[in-house]
Amino acid sequence: MEIKSVEKNGIIILDIEGEIDLYNAPRLKEVIKKNVETQKYNIIINLAKVSYIDSSGIGALISSLSNLKKYQGGLKLVKVMGSVKKVFELTKLTSFFEIFEEEEIAIKSFI
Amino acid sequence: MSFIIPFIRLFFPVYGLVVLSFEEGRRHHKHNQFIIILFALLIAKEVIHKLMLDAFGVKIYFTNFIILYYLINFIPVIYINYLLILFISKAQKPPVMFFIYTLLILLSMVFFLITGQPFTFLIQIISRFLMILLMVYIMFRLNTLYLEDEMNIIIKNRLSINTILTILSIQYVFFFVTDNFVKNLIEIVLYGLLAIIIYTRVDEGYDELKNNIQHLGYEKEIFINLLQKVGSGLTSETNFDKILELILNYSVDVIKSKAAALLLVSPDKQYLSAKFVHGLYPPTEKVEGYAATKEKFLVEKFKNEKIAIGRTYLGEVAQKGEAILIEDAHENTNILQTAPDLMDIHSLIVVPLKFKDEVIGVVSFLNKDAGGEFNKYELQLSQTLAEQAAITLNNFRLYNELLVKQRDEREIEIAGDIQKDLLPKQLPQIPGVDLFAYNKSAKGVGGDYYDLLNFDNKRLSVIISDVAGKGVPASLVMVMLRTTLHNILRPHLPPKDILTYLNKFLSTESTQERYATLFYILLDVEKQTITYTNAGQCPLLLYKSQDNTFDLLDTPGLPLGIMRDQKYEQAERGMQKGDIILLYTDGITEAMNTKREQFSIERVKDIIRTNKEKSAQDIVSIIQSKMDEFCTGAPQHDDQTLILLRLV
């Protein structure tokens, strides 16, 4: 799993490539935690290049979202596709996360 | 006409008395015994009332026997109100106005004794007013209780109770304009009715359930604390002894005992010896002389004792593997007071630590810190703790082994062991249902859990769950889930309430990452229906024999442990002979072959359609072998669980 971080209008956009699973989910959580420490509470995660996510990966996203909410921030997901989308749909988490088709729309929803 | 009236007045008390006295299971209940006495009192009152009136006439009777009259008239009324407040509202204590009301009644009697006059109109008005307030209070609590909990389990007859309370309240408002006799009649009939509703039509086992629920709230805290403690213990202290000590200290905090000890069975399984001791735990053998007067020596003696399995109360628990609760040790010849001057053994609990059926040690708690005797709830709590501790220890041991032998071929075996402890050891047999379950863990300590519970051979609960994450923390969530489920599952509870409740339990920050998906169905074999509810688990696959087609059954709702106030829904579905229910985790449908294609639900459907006449076990093994064939060469990356039920 590779994480690229970009900042646009004070919003952090994380581009993830690869698989999010038991072994690297803690790293994703750590990256988000670092942002919280530097007072960046609005985060968008682009999942376009994520081919697989397991329950630990979802767990990391859930706990990060509630952590960010504590600071009135948010975690929004962009381009949830393929098998990743299926996981979200199966567990009905599509209603728990705000999911957007395009990065731009997600950014606007923060402003 | 007049001879009918006593019959009407006596109808409800007598009915209540009969119902409560002769229905098995109700008679022995503590509160019901009170109620039986009260009904008997009400009947006696009516009889005495009638006899006195006949013998002495109205005037003499009322002046000479008024105290008796008031006592038998008001005690039942006060008591039923008291029970109402405690049982229906979740209050621990009745509100102040209840005590004021009771006080006023007593005052009025004292007033009468001193002055020889009945109590004044003003006091009557005040007491009636308080009574109305009380009714309103009960109704208010009853309603908020529902809003708070959304648990339909407490009382189904809320509406009828509310109606009766309203009539009673109105009746109190008009007490001074109505005839005394009519008022009495209404009162007795309504209270009789109320008591009958509370005690006969309220959900069975309400008391037990309520206690369990209160208790579970407490147990939940314990689970989470232990989870956190052991969790942090695991990262910094990878030492078996440390974990044992932590568990004992934590248990003492929870059970609040003066002394406690954790003893382990020796490797040759011949004796028990103390591993950790808390407080002054006296030896099991008599100590003489100077040593008997020093705390230090006594504990030292106990620590050095080798207690043969089967000998003394500790050895017996280790031998039988069953917990004991001794309320009063002085009345028990098994308990030797070895150091009565320093530590008088008054009350104790001893629970075994078991891995599967093997006792590996015992934990003993001596004397309540606050004094008094241990009760069955403390026993239950100790057992839960011991169960939790044993599984934790076992997991810890296995997990350590796993870490050490990470690339060892035993890996799969070890991971499977942990789960298998929690899974049903044998499947329930229930007439009219042919069922089979299959479970295979992927590498690593896995997250699938399933359970089947047979109630009275007519109803069956089936649970399939997948806990997120892996390792010991995930398996602790599984333990928590299982214990909670086993405590609250009752066949008459709506499945959606079970899920709502479980969700509240699991929804804490520390466990948020470890959410669990869960599908619960309640199968009623007689009615041939299933009631089902889902928290983010794969939908249920239903094969309908009538038209040879499939339905996927699902209800909305997030997995458990994510959003505390999530509301779950349920649906009911009729079934027929030959219909097949399949519950499965995503490890089945998403099993991948070397080309990264998924096994998918369509393949499962095809297998069921072709083999629908075969037994559940056969169908499951066909699915299993087709899946293995499909996945040849590809690693299994998730746990696989299947439960298949056929109506026959």
mmCIF file of C-alpha atoms in Angstrom, chain B residues 120-364:
data_model
loop_
_atom_site.group_PDB
_atom_site.id
_atom_site.type_symbol
_atom_site.label_atom_id
_atom_site.label_comp_id
_atom_site.label_asym_id
_atom_site.label_seq_id
_atom_site.Cartn_x
_atom_site.Cartn_y
_atom_site.Cartn_z
ATOM 1 C CA THR B 120 -59.657 14.152 58.279
ATOM 2 C CA PHE B 121 -60.965 14.995 54.893
ATOM 3 C CA LEU B 122 -57.845 17.058 54.187
ATOM 4 C CA ILE B 123 -55.488 14.145 54.764
ATOM 5 C CA GLN B 124 -57.650 12.008 52.569
ATOM 6 C CA ILE B 125 -57.452 14.559 49.797
ATOM 7 C CA ILE B 126 -53.685 14.857 50.116
ATOM 8 C CA SER B 127 -53.151 11.118 50.119
ATOM 9 C CA ARG B 128 -55.425 10.650 47.129
ATOM 10 C CA PHE B 129 -53.655 13.429 45.304
ATOM 11 C CA LEU B 130 -50.303 11.763 45.969
ATOM 12 C CA MET B 131 -51.753 8.510 44.725
ATOM 13 C CA ILE B 132 -52.676 10.175 41.447
ATOM 14 C CA LEU B 133 -49.205 11.676 41.158
ATOM 15 C CA LEU B 134 -47.814 8.233 41.709
ATOM 16 C CA MET B 135 -49.922 6.772 38.918
ATOM 17 C CA VAL B 136 -48.827 9.511 36.570
ATOM 18 C CA TYR B 137 -45.229 8.960 37.574
ATOM 19 C CA ILE B 138 -45.473 5.252 36.838
ATOM 20 C CA MET B 139 -47.055 5.921 33.468
ATOM 21 C CA PHE B 140 -44.408 8.478 32.660
ATOM 22 C CA ARG B 141 -41.596 6.084 33.564
ATOM 23 C CA LEU B 142 -43.258 3.347 31.603
ATOM 24 C CA ASN B 143 -43.338 5.486 28.513
ATOM 25 C CA THR B 144 -39.851 6.894 28.786
ATOM 26 C CA LEU B 145 -38.540 3.420 29.404
ATOM 27 C CA TYR B 146 -39.686 2.492 25.961
ATOM 28 C CA LEU B 147 -38.236 5.541 24.337
ATOM 29 C CA GLU B 148 -34.924 5.036 26.072
ATOM 30 C CA ASP B 149 -34.441 1.429 25.326
ATOM 31 C CA GLU B 150 -36.500 0.570 22.350
ATOM 32 C CA MET B 151 -36.482 -2.818 23.899
ATOM 33 C CA ASN B 152 -39.869 -4.278 23.521
ATOM 34 C CA ILE B 153 -38.949 -6.935 25.943
ATOM 35 C CA ILE B 154 -40.064 -5.448 29.219
ATOM 36 C CA ILE B 155 -43.805 -5.388 29.039
ATOM 37 C CA LYS B 156 -46.118 -6.022 26.172
ATOM 38 C CA ASN B 157 -49.125 -4.815 28.082
ATOM 39 C CA ARG B 158 -48.073 -1.233 28.530
ATOM 40 C CA LEU B 159 -51.338 -0.011 27.052
ATOM 41 C CA SER B 160 -53.563 -2.011 29.353
ATOM 42 C CA ILE B 161 -51.574 -0.992 32.398
ATOM 43 C CA ASN B 162 -51.759 2.625 31.354
ATOM 44 C CA THR B 163 -55.516 2.356 30.906
ATOM 45 C CA ILE B 164 -56.041 0.839 34.320
ATOM 46 C CA LEU B 165 -53.824 3.415 35.977
ATOM 47 C CA THR B 166 -55.771 6.176 34.244
ATOM 48 C CA ILE B 167 -59.100 4.780 35.461
ATOM 49 C CA LEU B 168 -57.671 4.466 38.955
ATOM 50 C CA SER B 169 -56.465 8.051 38.863
ATOM 51 C CA ILE B 170 -59.825 9.325 37.667
ATOM 52 C CA GLN B 171 -61.530 7.236 40.279
ATOM 53 C CA TYR B 172 -59.388 8.869 42.932
ATOM 54 C CA VAL B 173 -60.341 12.302 41.714
ATOM 55 C CA PHE B 174 -64.016 11.457 42.200
ATOM 56 C CA PHE B 175 -63.590 9.518 45.408
ATOM 57 C CA PHE B 176 -65.544 12.010 47.491
ATOM 58 C CA VAL B 177 -68.550 12.024 45.235
ATOM 59 C CA THR B 178 -68.763 8.290 44.731
ATOM 60 C CA ASP B 179 -70.198 5.812 47.118
ATOM 61 C CA ASN B 180 -67.668 4.121 49.357
ATOM 62 C CA PHE B 181 -68.800 0.693 48.278
ATOM 63 C CA VAL B 182 -68.566 1.395 44.568
ATOM 64 C CA LYS B 183 -65.161 2.944 45.081
ATOM 65 C CA ASN B 184 -63.907 -0.097 46.966
ATOM 66 C CA LEU B 185 -65.257 -2.368 44.331
ATOM 67 C CA ILE B 186 -63.561 -0.483 41.519
ATOM 68 C CA GLU B 187 -60.341 -0.360 43.455
ATOM 69 C CA ILE B 188 -60.206 -4.054 44.194
ATOM 70 C CA VAL B 189 -61.146 -5.102 40.690
ATOM 71 C CA LEU B 190 -58.599 -2.768 39.140
ATOM 72 C CA TYR B 191 -55.783 -3.707 41.477
ATOM 73 C CA GLY B 192 -56.554 -7.366 41.028
ATOM 74 C CA LEU B 193 -56.456 -6.863 37.290
ATOM 75 C CA LEU B 194 -53.230 -4.911 37.481
ATOM 76 C CA ALA B 195 -51.539 -7.522 39.603
ATOM 77 C CA ILE B 196 -52.655 -10.254 37.252
ATOM 78 C CA ILE B 197 -51.333 -8.386 34.265
ATOM 79 C CA ILE B 198 -48.033 -7.784 35.924
ATOM 80 C CA TYR B 199 -47.613 -11.308 37.107
ATOM 81 C CA THR B 200 -49.121 -13.420 34.435
ATOM 82 C CA ARG B 201 -49.051 -11.586 31.174
ATOM 83 C CA VAL B 202 -45.763 -9.814 31.452
ATOM 84 C CA ASP B 203 -43.104 -11.541 29.412
ATOM 85 C CA GLU B 204 -41.987 -14.731 30.983
ATOM 86 C CA GLY B 205 -38.813 -14.546 32.946
ATOM 87 C CA TYR B 206 -38.984 -10.780 33.121
ATOM 88 C CA ASP B 207 -37.274 -10.618 36.465
ATOM 89 C CA GLU B 208 -34.470 -12.847 35.474
ATOM 90 C CA LEU B 209 -34.062 -10.972 32.238
ATOM 91 C CA LYS B 210 -34.032 -7.614 33.939
ATOM 92 C CA ASN B 211 -31.378 -8.770 36.350
ATOM 93 C CA ASN B 212 -29.407 -10.255 33.526
ATOM 94 C CA ILE B 213 -29.590 -7.020 31.609
ATOM 95 C CA GLN B 214 -28.530 -4.922 34.552
ATOM 96 C CA HIS B 215 -25.836 -7.380 35.184
ATOM 97 C CA LEU B 216 -24.691 -7.477 31.613
ATOM 98 C CA GLY B 217 -24.272 -3.729 31.615
ATOM 99 C CA TYR B 218 -21.765 -4.264 34.338
ATOM 100 C CA GLU B 219 -20.169 -7.249 32.665
ATOM 101 C CA LYS B 220 -19.726 -5.231 29.528
ATOM 102 C CA GLU B 221 -17.574 -2.726 31.384
ATOM 103 C CA ILE B 222 -15.547 -5.611 32.675
ATOM 104 C CA PHE B 223 -15.077 -7.087 29.256
ATOM 105 C CA ILE B 224 -13.923 -3.826 27.850
ATOM 106 C CA ASN B 225 -11.590 -3.116 30.709
ATOM 107 C CA LEU B 226 -10.088 -6.540 30.513
ATOM 108 C CA LEU B 227 -9.833 -6.153 26.778
ATOM 109 C CA GLN B 228 -7.928 -2.928 27.210
ATOM 110 C CA LYS B 229 -5.759 -4.234 30.006
ATOM 111 C CA VAL B 230 -4.860 -7.456 28.298
ATOM 112 C CA GLY B 231 -4.496 -5.606 25.029
ATOM 113 C CA SER B 232 -1.958 -3.229 26.505
ATOM 114 C CA GLY B 233 -0.459 -6.086 28.485
ATOM 115 C CA LEU B 234 0.199 -7.941 25.290
ATOM 116 C CA THR B 235 2.290 -5.259 23.718
ATOM 117 C CA SER B 236 4.438 -4.462 26.733
ATOM 118 C CA GLU B 237 4.349 -7.646 28.764
ATOM 119 C CA THR B 238 4.535 -10.882 26.921
ATOM 120 C CA ASN B 239 4.628 -12.867 30.068
ATOM 121 C CA PHE B 240 2.096 -15.493 31.055
ATOM 122 C CA ASP B 241 2.537 -14.790 34.769
ATOM 123 C CA LYS B 242 1.918 -11.090 34.274
ATOM 124 C CA ILE B 243 -1.354 -11.813 32.544
ATOM 125 C CA LEU B 244 -2.391 -14.138 35.384
ATOM 126 C CA GLU B 245 -1.591 -11.526 37.991
ATOM 127 C CA LEU B 246 -3.420 -8.879 36.021
ATOM 128 C CA ILE B 247 -6.477 -11.092 35.773
ATOM 129 C CA LEU B 248 -6.500 -11.853 39.497
ATOM 130 C CA ASN B 249 -6.059 -8.234 40.530
ATOM 131 C CA TYR B 250 -8.719 -7.158 38.134
ATOM 132 C CA SER B 251 -11.121 -9.846 39.365
ATOM 133 C CA VAL B 252 -10.616 -8.750 42.960
ATOM 134 C CA ASP B 253 -11.472 -5.187 41.945
ATOM 135 C CA VAL B 254 -14.647 -6.413 40.317
ATOM 136 C CA ILE B 255 -15.852 -8.993 42.826
ATOM 137 C CA LYS B 256 -14.697 -6.841 45.745
ATOM 138 C CA SER B 257 -13.510 -9.619 47.982
ATOM 139 C CA LYS B 258 -11.262 -9.316 51.013
ATOM 140 C CA ALA B 259 -8.947 -12.079 49.858
ATOM 141 C CA ALA B 260 -8.494 -14.026 46.674
ATOM 142 C CA ALA B 261 -6.191 -16.607 45.204
ATOM 143 C CA LEU B 262 -5.414 -17.995 41.801
ATOM 144 C CA LEU B 263 -4.207 -21.563 41.910
ATOM 145 C CA LEU B 264 -2.909 -23.623 39.022
ATOM 146 C CA VAL B 265 -3.026 -27.370 38.508
ATOM 147 C CA SER B 266 0.463 -28.907 38.576
ATOM 148 C CA PRO B 267 1.875 -30.263 35.301
ATOM 149 C CA ASP B 268 1.394 -33.840 36.511
ATOM 150 C CA LYS B 269 -2.240 -32.939 37.330
ATOM 151 C CA GLN B 270 -1.868 -34.205 40.905
ATOM 152 C CA TYR B 271 -2.239 -31.061 42.957
ATOM 153 C CA LEU B 272 -3.110 -27.382 43.034
ATOM 154 C CA SER B 273 -0.768 -24.694 44.181
ATOM 155 C CA ALA B 274 -1.237 -20.970 44.618
ATOM 156 C CA LYS B 275 0.208 -18.813 41.894
ATOM 157 C CA PHE B 276 -1.012 -15.436 43.071
ATOM 158 C CA VAL B 277 -2.580 -14.462 46.358
ATOM 159 C CA HIS B 278 -4.401 -11.300 47.244
ATOM 160 C CA GLY B 279 -4.972 -10.299 50.871
ATOM 161 C CA LEU B 280 -4.899 -12.729 53.741
ATOM 162 C CA TYR B 281 -5.791 -16.062 52.222
ATOM 163 C CA PRO B 282 -5.621 -18.706 54.966
ATOM 164 C CA PRO B 283 -4.080 -22.128 54.328
ATOM 165 C CA THR B 284 -6.379 -25.115 53.947
ATOM 166 C CA GLU B 285 -4.674 -26.986 56.749
ATOM 167 C CA LYS B 286 -4.724 -26.003 60.386
ATOM 168 C CA VAL B 287 -1.813 -23.888 61.571
ATOM 169 C CA GLU B 288 -0.651 -24.068 65.166
ATOM 170 C CA GLY B 289 1.376 -21.888 67.480
ATOM 171 C CA TYR B 290 3.142 -18.680 66.703
ATOM 172 C CA ALA B 291 2.716 -18.959 62.921
ATOM 173 C CA ALA B 292 -1.048 -18.846 63.345
ATOM 174 C CA THR B 293 -0.881 -15.326 64.682
ATOM 175 C CA LYS B 294 1.094 -13.786 61.841
ATOM 176 C CA GLU B 295 -0.492 -12.844 58.576
ATOM 177 C CA LYS B 296 2.769 -13.241 56.700
ATOM 178 C CA PHE B 297 3.287 -16.827 57.829
ATOM 179 C CA LEU B 298 -0.250 -17.818 57.031
ATOM 180 C CA VAL B 299 -0.055 -16.581 53.467
ATOM 181 C CA GLU B 300 3.373 -18.124 53.090
ATOM 182 C CA LYS B 301 1.994 -21.435 54.320
ATOM 183 C CA PHE B 302 -0.885 -21.239 51.851
ATOM 184 C CA LYS B 303 1.457 -20.452 48.980
ATOM 185 C CA ASN B 304 3.547 -23.510 49.787
ATOM 186 C CA GLU B 305 0.639 -25.878 50.101
ATOM 187 C CA LYS B 306 0.198 -28.647 47.595
ATOM 188 C CA ILE B 307 -3.527 -29.252 47.584
ATOM 189 C CA ALA B 308 -4.356 -32.668 46.152
ATOM 190 C CA ILE B 309 -7.007 -32.631 43.429
ATOM 191 C CA GLY B 310 -10.247 -33.658 45.073
ATOM 192 C CA ARG B 311 -9.122 -32.677 48.578
ATOM 193 C CA THR B 312 -10.492 -29.597 50.376
ATOM 194 C CA TYR B 313 -13.004 -27.209 48.812
ATOM 195 C CA LEU B 314 -10.373 -25.968 46.368
ATOM 196 C CA GLY B 315 -9.339 -29.425 45.249
ATOM 197 C CA GLU B 316 -12.962 -30.402 44.797
ATOM 198 C CA VAL B 317 -13.662 -27.559 42.433
ATOM 199 C CA ALA B 318 -10.569 -28.498 40.432
ATOM 200 C CA GLN B 319 -11.755 -32.090 40.277
ATOM 201 C CA LYS B 320 -15.387 -31.468 39.383
ATOM 202 C CA GLY B 321 -14.789 -28.420 37.260
ATOM 203 C CA GLU B 322 -17.888 -26.753 38.689
ATOM 204 C CA ALA B 323 -18.041 -23.442 40.504
ATOM 205 C CA ILE B 324 -19.255 -23.259 44.075
ATOM 206 C CA LEU B 325 -20.900 -20.499 46.040
ATOM 207 C CA ILE B 326 -20.902 -20.873 49.812
ATOM 208 C CA GLU B 327 -23.019 -18.204 51.413
ATOM 209 C CA ASP B 328 -22.260 -19.097 54.974
ATOM 210 C CA ALA B 329 -19.068 -21.064 55.466
ATOM 211 C CA HIS B 330 -19.771 -21.631 59.147
ATOM 212 C CA GLU B 331 -22.562 -23.952 58.227
ATOM 213 C CA ASN B 332 -20.405 -25.902 55.833
ATOM 214 C CA THR B 333 -18.277 -28.715 57.180
ATOM 215 C CA ASN B 334 -16.090 -28.696 54.084
ATOM 216 C CA ILE B 335 -14.641 -25.353 54.969
ATOM 217 C CA LEU B 336 -12.036 -25.595 57.673
ATOM 218 C CA GLN B 337 -11.470 -22.415 59.671
ATOM 219 C CA THR B 338 -7.689 -22.664 59.803
ATOM 220 C CA ALA B 339 -6.957 -19.204 61.123
ATOM 221 C CA PRO B 340 -10.205 -18.024 62.702
ATOM 222 C CA ASP B 341 -8.548 -15.226 64.666
ATOM 223 C CA LEU B 342 -7.001 -13.479 61.703
ATOM 224 C CA MET B 343 -9.260 -14.537 58.862
ATOM 225 C CA ASP B 344 -12.659 -15.918 59.601
ATOM 226 C CA ILE B 345 -14.019 -17.490 56.414
ATOM 227 C CA HIS B 346 -17.549 -16.265 56.115
ATOM 228 C CA SER B 347 -18.603 -16.452 52.503
ATOM 229 C CA LEU B 348 -16.766 -17.634 49.422
ATOM 230 C CA ILE B 349 -16.856 -18.313 45.721
ATOM 231 C CA VAL B 350 -14.563 -20.743 43.921
ATOM 232 C CA VAL B 351 -14.599 -20.965 40.132
ATOM 233 C CA PRO B 352 -12.599 -23.280 37.894
ATOM 234 C CA LEU B 353 -10.401 -21.982 35.081
ATOM 235 C CA LYS B 354 -11.143 -24.242 32.166
ATOM 236 C CA PHE B 355 -9.734 -24.635 28.667
ATOM 237 C CA LYS B 356 -12.405 -26.639 26.939
ATOM 238 C CA ASP B 357 -13.057 -29.391 29.475
ATOM 239 C CA GLU B 358 -9.673 -29.348 31.118
ATOM 240 C CA VAL B 359 -9.409 -27.569 34.445
ATOM 241 C CA ILE B 360 -6.132 -25.675 34.536
ATOM 242 C CA GLY B 361 -6.676 -23.947 37.827
ATOM 243 C CA VAL B 362 -9.157 -22.330 40.163
ATOM 244 C CA VAL B 363 -9.828 -18.806 41.371
ATOM 245 C CA SER B 364 -11.190 -18.341 44.848
#
